[in-house]
mmCIF file of C-alpha atoms in Angstrom:
data_model
loop_
_atom_site.group_PDB
_atom_site.id
_atom_site.type_symbol
_atom_site.label_atom_id
_atom_site.label_comp_id
_atom_site.label_asym_id
_atom_site.label_seq_id
_atom_site.Cartn_x
_atom_site.Cartn_y
_atom_site.Cartn_z
ATOM 1 C CA MET A 1 16.180 -28.443 6.886
ATOM 2 C CA ALA A 2 13.090 -28.079 4.194
ATOM 3 C CA SER A 3 13.522 -28.524 0.590
ATOM 4 C CA PRO A 4 14.107 -25.619 -2.094
ATOM 5 C CA SER A 5 10.514 -24.454 -3.504
ATOM 6 C CA ALA A 6 9.936 -22.607 -6.432
ATOM 7 C CA PHE A 7 8.368 -18.823 -5.778
ATOM 8 C CA SER A 8 6.920 -17.490 -9.850
ATOM 9 C CA PRO A 9 4.147 -15.509 -10.261
ATOM 10 C CA ASN A 10 1.264 -17.351 -12.251
ATOM 11 C CA GLY A 11 1.741 -16.052 -16.154
ATOM 12 C CA THR A 12 4.766 -14.374 -15.343
ATOM 13 C CA THR A 13 6.793 -15.026 -18.972
ATOM 14 C CA ALA A 14 10.807 -13.102 -19.279
ATOM 15 C CA THR A 15 9.507 -11.358 -22.342
ATOM 16 C CA ASN A 16 7.562 -9.348 -20.024
ATOM 17 C CA VAL A 17 9.508 -9.043 -16.883
ATOM 18 C CA ALA A 18 11.279 -5.838 -16.606
ATOM 19 C CA LYS A 19 15.072 -7.128 -16.998
ATOM 20 C CA LEU A 20 17.416 -6.047 -14.142
ATOM 21 C CA THR A 21 20.196 -8.496 -13.257
ATOM 22 C CA GLN A 22 17.950 -11.664 -12.771
ATOM 23 C CA PRO A 23 18.438 -14.091 -15.184
ATOM 24 C CA ALA A 24 15.776 -14.714 -17.112
ATOM 25 C CA ARG A 25 14.763 -18.026 -16.176
ATOM 26 C CA ARG A 26 12.200 -19.134 -13.007
ATOM 27 C CA VAL A 27 14.273 -18.427 -9.859
ATOM 28 C CA ASN A 28 14.290 -20.829 -7.334
ATOM 29 C CA LEU A 29 14.162 -19.664 -3.840
ATOM 30 C CA SER A 30 15.837 -22.026 -1.434
ATOM 31 C CA ASP A 31 14.051 -21.847 1.811
ATOM 32 C CA PRO A 32 15.692 -20.160 4.432
ATOM 33 C CA PRO A 33 15.841 -21.620 8.192
ATOM 34 C CA ILE A 34 12.884 -18.083 9.539
ATOM 35 C CA ILE A 35 10.119 -19.642 11.271
ATOM 36 C CA GLY A 36 7.082 -18.571 9.622
ATOM 37 C CA TRP A 37 8.723 -18.678 6.229
ATOM 38 C CA GLU A 38 6.149 -20.746 4.153
ATOM 39 C CA ALA A 39 3.477 -17.945 5.571
ATOM 40 C CA ILE A 40 5.775 -15.058 4.162
ATOM 41 C CA LYS A 41 6.197 -17.311 0.741
ATOM 42 C CA SER A 42 2.721 -18.532 -0.140
ATOM 43 C CA ARG A 43 1.819 -14.288 0.775
ATOM 44 C CA LEU A 44 4.159 -13.445 -1.744
ATOM 45 C CA GLU A 45 2.761 -16.106 -4.398
ATOM 46 C CA GLU A 46 -1.161 -14.700 -3.444
ATOM 47 C CA LEU A 47 0.105 -10.808 -4.102
ATOM 48 C CA SER A 48 1.299 -12.057 -7.758
ATOM 49 C CA LYS A 49 -1.683 -13.517 -8.188
ATOM 50 C CA LEU A 50 -4.036 -10.853 -7.134
ATOM 51 C CA GLU A 51 -6.532 -10.059 -9.943
ATOM 52 C CA ALA A 52 -6.306 -6.198 -11.669
ATOM 53 C CA GLY A 53 -7.800 -3.942 -10.211
ATOM 54 C CA TRP A 54 -8.490 -5.706 -6.432
ATOM 55 C CA ASP A 55 -8.449 -2.192 -5.148
ATOM 56 C CA GLY A 56 -11.183 -1.828 -6.658
ATOM 57 C CA TYR A 57 -9.260 1.049 -9.373
ATOM 58 C CA ARG A 58 -6.798 0.134 -12.136
ATOM 59 C CA GLY A 59 -4.639 -1.942 -9.284
ATOM 60 C CA VAL A 60 -1.959 -4.649 -11.102
ATOM 61 C CA PRO A 61 -0.157 -7.836 -9.483
ATOM 62 C CA MET A 62 2.977 -7.405 -7.553
ATOM 63 C CA ARG A 63 5.731 -7.397 -9.760
ATOM 64 C CA PHE A 64 8.227 -10.019 -9.684
ATOM 65 C CA GLU A 65 11.008 -8.414 -9.282
ATOM 66 C CA ILE A 66 9.603 -6.292 -6.437
ATOM 67 C CA GLY A 67 8.418 -9.421 -4.762
ATOM 68 C CA TYR A 68 12.110 -11.339 -5.712
ATOM 69 C CA PHE A 69 13.525 -8.239 -3.591
ATOM 70 C CA ALA A 70 11.315 -8.113 -1.257
ATOM 71 C CA ALA A 71 11.417 -11.840 -0.640
ATOM 72 C CA GLU A 72 16.062 -11.058 -0.196
ATOM 73 C CA ILE A 73 15.243 -8.535 1.449
ATOM 74 C CA ILE A 74 13.275 -10.874 4.245
ATOM 75 C CA LYS A 75 15.539 -13.753 4.247
ATOM 76 C CA ASN A 76 18.355 -11.226 4.911
ATOM 77 C CA LEU A 77 16.211 -9.386 7.686
ATOM 78 C CA CYS A 78 14.812 -12.089 9.652
ATOM 79 C CA ASP A 79 16.974 -15.666 11.023
ATOM 80 C CA LEU A 80 15.601 -18.194 13.678
ATOM 81 C CA SER A 81 15.592 -15.143 16.962
ATOM 82 C CA THR A 82 13.648 -13.055 14.434
ATOM 83 C CA PRO A 83 10.109 -13.847 16.567
ATOM 84 C CA TYR A 84 7.878 -11.727 14.824
ATOM 85 C CA MET A 85 7.429 -12.117 10.685
ATOM 86 C CA PRO A 86 5.871 -9.310 8.683
ATOM 87 C CA GLN A 87 3.346 -8.688 7.008
ATOM 88 C CA ILE A 88 2.993 -7.693 3.252
ATOM 89 C CA ILE A 89 1.053 -5.735 1.883
ATOM 90 C CA PRO A 90 0.157 -4.730 -1.646
ATOM 91 C CA GLY A 91 0.716 -1.144 -3.673
ATOM 92 C CA SER A 92 -1.681 -0.105 -6.904
ATOM 93 C CA ASN A 93 1.258 -0.428 -8.872
ATOM 94 C CA GLY A 94 2.681 -3.770 -8.019
ATOM 95 C CA ASP A 95 4.955 -2.344 -5.105
ATOM 96 C CA VAL A 96 4.746 -3.804 -1.406
ATOM 97 C CA GLN A 97 5.135 -2.790 2.222
ATOM 98 C CA ILE A 98 6.741 -4.585 4.651
ATOM 99 C CA GLU A 99 5.514 -4.399 8.001
ATOM 100 C CA TRP A 100 6.218 -5.628 11.089
ATOM 101 C CA HIS A 101 3.125 -3.899 14.110
ATOM 102 C CA HIS A 102 3.646 -4.850 17.458
ATOM 103 C CA SER A 103 2.145 -2.917 20.831
ATOM 104 C CA GLY A 104 1.711 0.425 18.683
ATOM 105 C CA LYS A 105 5.031 0.522 17.149
ATOM 106 C CA SER A 106 5.817 0.163 13.461
ATOM 107 C CA ILE A 107 8.197 -0.526 10.991
ATOM 108 C CA GLU A 108 7.558 -0.094 7.389
ATOM 109 C CA LEU A 109 9.900 -0.734 4.550
ATOM 110 C CA HIS A 110 7.839 0.534 0.807
ATOM 111 C CA VAL A 111 9.422 -1.570 -1.788
ATOM 112 C CA LYS A 112 8.737 1.032 -4.907
ATOM 113 C CA ALA A 113 11.042 -0.967 -6.917
ATOM 114 C CA PRO A 114 14.469 -3.242 -6.574
ATOM 115 C CA TYR A 115 16.854 -1.006 -4.805
ATOM 116 C CA ASP A 116 14.428 1.443 -4.162
ATOM 117 C CA VAL A 117 13.485 1.362 -0.431
ATOM 118 C CA THR A 118 12.081 3.918 1.615
ATOM 119 C CA ALA A 119 12.137 2.122 5.199
ATOM 120 C CA TRP A 120 9.709 4.297 8.550
ATOM 121 C CA ARG A 121 9.737 3.264 12.124
ATOM 122 C CA ASN A 122 8.463 5.056 15.135
ATOM 123 C CA ASN A 123 8.624 4.245 18.854
ATOM 124 C CA ASP A 124 8.861 6.131 21.864
ATOM 125 C CA ALA A 125 12.047 7.739 20.862
ATOM 126 C CA VAL A 126 11.510 8.818 17.949
ATOM 127 C CA GLY A 127 7.814 10.240 18.739
ATOM 128 C CA GLU A 128 4.862 9.227 15.916
ATOM 129 C CA ASP A 129 6.133 11.281 13.063
ATOM 130 C CA GLY A 130 8.945 8.853 13.377
ATOM 131 C CA GLU A 131 11.633 8.655 11.047
ATOM 132 C CA GLU A 132 12.391 7.384 7.547
ATOM 133 C CA ILE A 133 15.330 6.579 5.875
ATOM 134 C CA ASN A 134 15.791 5.839 1.486
ATOM 135 C CA LEU A 135 17.450 2.591 0.832
ATOM 136 C CA THR A 136 19.187 0.990 -1.913
ATOM 137 C CA THR A 137 21.089 -2.374 -0.977
ATOM 138 C CA ASP A 138 22.747 -1.366 2.238
ATOM 139 C CA PHE A 139 19.931 -3.062 4.875
ATOM 140 C CA THR A 140 22.338 -2.241 8.429
ATOM 141 C CA ALA A 141 19.875 0.054 10.073
ATOM 142 C CA ILE A 142 17.046 -1.599 9.128
ATOM 143 C CA SER A 143 18.559 -4.968 10.874
ATOM 144 C CA LYS A 144 19.723 -2.348 14.464
ATOM 145 C CA TRP A 145 15.777 -1.348 14.304
ATOM 146 C CA LEU A 146 14.457 -4.909 14.064
ATOM 147 C CA ASN A 147 16.669 -6.094 16.681
ATOM 148 C CA GLU A 148 15.252 -2.449 19.102
ATOM 149 C CA PHE A 149 11.809 -3.794 17.801
ATOM 150 C CA THR A 150 12.041 -6.941 19.135
ATOM 151 C CA GLY A 151 14.143 -6.670 22.169
ATOM 152 C CA ALA A 152 10.879 -8.140 23.994
ATOM 153 C CA THR A 153 10.681 -11.784 23.003
ATOM 154 C CA PRO A 154 7.410 -13.641 23.585
ATOM 155 C CA ALA A 155 10.024 -15.356 26.149
ATOM 156 C CA ASN A 156 10.787 -12.223 27.988
ATOM 157 C CA GLU A 157 7.281 -10.871 27.732
ATOM 158 C CA ALA A 158 6.249 -14.857 29.236
ATOM 159 C CA ALA A 159 8.968 -14.066 32.389
ATOM 160 C CA ALA A 160 7.602 -10.622 33.152
ATOM 161 C CA ALA A 161 3.540 -11.607 33.159
ATOM 162 C CA MET B 1 -16.676 19.324 -14.305
ATOM 163 C CA LYS B 2 -14.041 20.470 -17.077
ATOM 164 C CA PRO B 3 -11.748 17.973 -17.997
ATOM 165 C CA PRO B 4 -7.905 17.579 -16.645
ATOM 166 C CA PRO B 5 -4.684 18.903 -17.645
ATOM 167 C CA ARG B 6 -3.451 15.759 -19.688
ATOM 168 C CA ASP B 7 -0.157 15.235 -21.258
ATOM 169 C CA PRO B 8 -0.164 14.483 -24.762
ATOM 170 C CA ASN B 9 -0.454 10.539 -24.351
ATOM 171 C CA GLY B 10 -3.133 11.662 -22.410
ATOM 172 C CA LYS B 11 -2.687 10.994 -18.778
ATOM 173 C CA THR B 12 -3.710 13.446 -16.439
ATOM 174 C CA GLN B 13 -1.470 15.339 -14.743
ATOM 175 C CA PRO B 14 -1.383 16.483 -11.211
ATOM 176 C CA HIS B 15 -3.489 19.273 -10.675
ATOM 177 C CA ASP B 16 -6.245 21.044 -7.888
ATOM 178 C CA HIS B 17 -9.165 21.078 -9.867
ATOM 179 C CA ASP B 18 -11.293 24.491 -8.596
ATOM 180 C CA GLU B 19 -14.728 22.782 -8.619
ATOM 181 C CA ILE B 20 -13.853 20.041 -6.381
ATOM 182 C CA LEU B 21 -14.493 22.368 -3.242
ATOM 183 C CA ASN B 22 -13.162 22.279 -0.217
ATOM 184 C CA ASP B 23 -16.606 21.103 1.923
ATOM 185 C CA ASP B 24 -16.666 18.384 -0.672
ATOM 186 C CA PHE B 25 -15.708 14.882 -0.016
ATOM 187 C CA VAL B 26 -13.698 12.246 -1.845
ATOM 188 C CA ILE B 27 -14.208 8.961 -1.100
ATOM 189 C CA ARG B 28 -11.536 5.974 -1.085
ATOM 190 C CA ARG B 29 -11.325 2.817 -1.413
ATOM 191 C CA ILE B 30 -9.544 0.066 0.771
ATOM 192 C CA SER B 31 -9.543 -3.893 -0.097
ATOM 193 C CA GLU B 32 -8.732 -6.490 2.706
ATOM 194 C CA GLN B 33 -5.378 -7.069 1.056
ATOM 195 C CA GLN B 34 -4.145 -3.655 2.878
ATOM 196 C CA ILE B 35 -5.535 -4.482 6.308
ATOM 197 C CA ALA B 36 -2.422 -5.262 8.705
ATOM 198 C CA THR B 37 -2.311 -7.094 12.433
ATOM 199 C CA ASP B 38 -0.985 -6.110 15.455
ATOM 200 C CA SER B 39 1.340 -9.084 16.708
ATOM 201 C CA ALA B 40 0.872 -8.121 20.111
ATOM 202 C CA THR B 41 -2.541 -7.040 20.638
ATOM 203 C CA GLY B 42 -4.359 -8.840 17.400
ATOM 204 C CA GLN B 43 -5.818 -5.014 16.244
ATOM 205 C CA ARG B 44 -6.481 -5.015 12.687
ATOM 206 C CA LYS B 45 -5.300 -1.439 10.888
ATOM 207 C CA VAL B 46 -5.811 -0.123 7.756
ATOM 208 C CA SER B 47 -2.167 0.182 6.169
ATOM 209 C CA SER B 48 -0.582 3.234 5.871
ATOM 210 C CA LEU B 49 -0.256 2.211 2.045
ATOM 211 C CA ALA B 50 -3.384 2.884 1.472
ATOM 212 C CA PHE B 51 -2.945 6.734 2.258
ATOM 213 C CA LYS B 52 -0.387 7.253 -0.259
ATOM 214 C CA ALA B 53 0.138 7.732 -3.933
ATOM 215 C CA SER B 54 0.711 4.725 -6.140
ATOM 216 C CA SER B 55 4.161 4.421 -6.596
ATOM 217 C CA GLY B 56 5.923 6.157 -10.253
ATOM 218 C CA GLU B 57 6.704 9.984 -10.943
ATOM 219 C CA ASN B 58 3.041 11.859 -11.465
ATOM 220 C CA GLU B 59 1.005 9.129 -9.669
ATOM 221 C CA SER B 60 -2.311 9.862 -7.672
ATOM 222 C CA MET B 61 -3.723 7.722 -4.702
ATOM 223 C CA SER B 62 -6.766 7.353 -6.348
ATOM 224 C CA VAL B 63 -10.079 8.538 -4.914
ATOM 225 C CA ASP B 64 -14.116 8.771 -6.594
ATOM 226 C CA ILE B 65 -15.360 12.531 -5.978
ATOM 227 C CA GLU B 66 -18.819 11.730 -4.581
ATOM 228 C CA LYS B 67 -21.013 14.606 -5.580
ATOM 229 C CA LEU B 68 -20.266 13.577 -9.184
ATOM 230 C CA ILE B 69 -21.711 10.392 -8.064
ATOM 231 C CA VAL B 70 -24.645 11.313 -6.354
ATOM 232 C CA ALA B 71 -25.348 13.992 -9.515
ATOM 233 C CA ALA B 72 -25.772 10.862 -11.555
ATOM 234 C CA GLY B 73 -28.284 9.477 -9.227
ATOM 235 C CA LEU B 74 -26.054 7.002 -7.621
ATOM 236 C CA LYS B 75 -25.701 5.966 -3.737
ATOM 237 C CA PRO B 76 -21.969 6.068 -3.132
ATOM 238 C CA GLU B 77 -21.840 3.266 -1.246
ATOM 239 C CA GLU B 78 -23.207 0.953 -3.821
ATOM 240 C CA TYR B 79 -21.004 2.116 -6.692
ATOM 241 C CA VAL B 80 -17.375 2.177 -4.610
ATOM 242 C CA THR B 81 -18.642 -1.765 -4.223
ATOM 243 C CA THR B 82 -19.325 -2.444 -7.722
ATOM 244 C CA PRO B 83 -18.555 -4.864 -9.710
ATOM 245 C CA ARG B 84 -15.916 -5.340 -6.733
ATOM 246 C CA TRP B 85 -16.747 -5.176 -3.244
ATOM 247 C CA VAL B 86 -14.127 -3.361 -0.487
ATOM 248 C CA GLY B 87 -14.504 -1.298 2.248
ATOM 249 C CA SER B 88 -13.883 2.582 1.949
ATOM 250 C CA ILE B 89 -13.919 5.980 3.531
ATOM 251 C CA ARG B 90 -14.526 9.458 3.197
ATOM 252 C CA ILE B 91 -12.864 12.364 3.373
ATOM 253 C CA GLN B 92 -13.363 15.955 3.253
ATOM 254 C CA VAL B 93 -11.186 17.602 1.090
ATOM 255 C CA ALA B 94 -10.009 20.466 3.290
ATOM 256 C CA PRO B 95 -8.505 18.624 5.617
ATOM 257 C CA ILE B 96 -6.319 16.821 2.383
ATOM 258 C CA ARG B 97 -5.204 20.000 0.843
ATOM 259 C CA THR B 98 -3.946 21.645 4.338
ATOM 260 C CA THR B 99 -1.417 19.095 4.187
ATOM 261 C CA ASN B 100 -0.250 20.769 0.843
ATOM 262 C CA CYS B 101 -2.195 17.761 -1.732
ATOM 263 C CA SER B 102 -3.940 19.158 -4.954
ATOM 264 C CA VAL B 103 -7.421 16.981 -5.695
ATOM 265 C CA GLY B 104 -7.346 16.723 -8.564
ATOM 266 C CA PHE B 105 -10.438 15.140 -11.681
ATOM 267 C CA ASP B 106 -9.157 12.267 -13.145
ATOM 268 C CA PRO B 107 -12.677 10.205 -15.150
ATOM 269 C CA LEU B 108 -11.109 6.983 -16.319
ATOM 270 C CA PRO B 109 -12.268 5.395 -19.934
ATOM 271 C CA GLU B 110 -13.602 1.411 -20.220
ATOM 272 C CA ASN B 111 -10.336 -0.563 -20.503
ATOM 273 C CA SER B 112 -10.992 -4.199 -19.716
ATOM 274 C CA PRO B 113 -10.794 -5.475 -17.663
ATOM 275 C CA HIS B 114 -11.584 -2.566 -15.970
ATOM 276 C CA PRO B 115 -15.076 -0.467 -16.263
ATOM 277 C CA GLU B 116 -15.091 2.928 -17.030
ATOM 278 C CA ASN B 117 -15.293 5.159 -13.527
ATOM 279 C CA PRO B 118 -16.307 9.068 -14.880
ATOM 280 C CA TYR B 119 -16.153 9.594 -11.447
ATOM 281 C CA HIS B 120 -12.704 8.671 -10.711
ATOM 282 C CA GLY B 121 -10.575 11.765 -9.376
ATOM 283 C CA GLY B 122 -7.061 11.752 -7.390
ATOM 284 C CA VAL B 123 -4.837 13.400 -4.556
ATOM 285 C CA TRP B 124 -1.584 14.849 -5.249
ATOM 286 C CA GLY B 125 1.309 15.571 -2.869
ATOM 287 C CA ASN B 126 4.288 14.427 -0.923
ATOM 288 C CA PHE B 127 3.055 11.809 0.926
ATOM 289 C CA ASN B 128 5.399 12.031 3.757
ATOM 290 C CA LYS B 129 3.835 10.715 7.039
ATOM 291 C CA ALA B 130 2.602 13.373 8.647
ATOM 292 C CA THR B 131 0.476 13.924 5.162
ATOM 293 C CA GLN B 132 -0.776 10.253 5.833
ATOM 294 C CA ARG B 133 -1.758 10.501 8.971
ATOM 295 C CA ALA B 134 -3.712 13.833 8.485
ATOM 296 C CA ILE B 135 -5.851 12.151 5.675
ATOM 297 C CA ARG B 136 -6.077 9.265 8.355
ATOM 298 C CA GLN B 137 -7.544 11.087 10.787
ATOM 299 C CA ALA B 138 -9.593 12.962 8.567
ATOM 300 C CA SER B 139 -11.324 9.863 7.193
ATOM 301 C CA ASN B 140 -14.537 8.109 8.592
ATOM 302 C CA TRP B 141 -15.674 4.296 7.253
ATOM 303 C CA LEU B 142 -18.346 5.089 4.454
ATOM 304 C CA VAL B 143 -18.337 1.138 3.942
ATOM 305 C CA GLU B 144 -16.446 -0.268 6.625
ATOM 306 C CA ILE B 145 -14.798 -3.281 6.675
ATOM 307 C CA GLU B 146 -15.578 -5.384 9.830
ATOM 308 C CA GLY B 147 -13.128 -4.969 13.219
ATOM 309 C CA VAL B 148 -10.958 -3.023 11.208
ATOM 310 C CA ASN B 149 -9.907 0.423 12.732
ATOM 311 C CA LEU B 150 -9.457 3.270 10.562
ATOM 312 C CA GLN B 151 -7.359 5.461 13.832
ATOM 313 C CA GLU B 152 -3.976 4.206 15.115
#
């Protein structure tokens, strides 16, 4: 079992973090038993420390509350059986998009704020325009999307080769 | 170019500037941070998030207005890679407006640590998947990020 470790953006203090339901203190996330979690944590740390203007315009680092919420989404959607960990792409306003891409199919979760997520996917059934839904707290649909998305596991692909 | 409409706080309001013509081009800077990888093929591509406006009310997708850069005697490919190197794409305005987005002028003053950008513009609209795809398809690399597909 991995030991707990901290995720906190450099320089963030309780006075400049938007107050939601999180306590005004450094928050320790216990490491979930997910293969690839260290990489996710590392990526979130990186995005929290992006330089001002990282996008060539007036881009800001990932907002702490958005990173925390994105981490919770990933922890709740992924487990030991999830073969593909998502990538996390920063938006210019401190938002992020959690993305899975495999053989041209994609699932994208745009986390605009805690409890304000736009989810989109494409596949052969829904076509290139895909289907899009807005989410707040219930991510059951995304769990279903992921199960369908990851139906071809590396083990299955190896057997088919 | 005539100034854009602004709210009482000085923030540029969404608008379609009549001096930005359909035959003009805008430039969109693309950071390495905005590149995603297909886990099966290893192919790298520009994330769809790069073809969306910033989150927030009345926020735009930032661009640079190419003809203003040229009129100032600067090389666009040098201007958009200074002071920070990023990739960039060039998009004709007409296909953007075909998606019902508006293309406006939004000059930015210096605001430490950011230098001024008097050639800055914005694209406002409904950035659904069809719009994002249309903008992506209308784009070509100006400063290419090596090994990265622009098209899907």
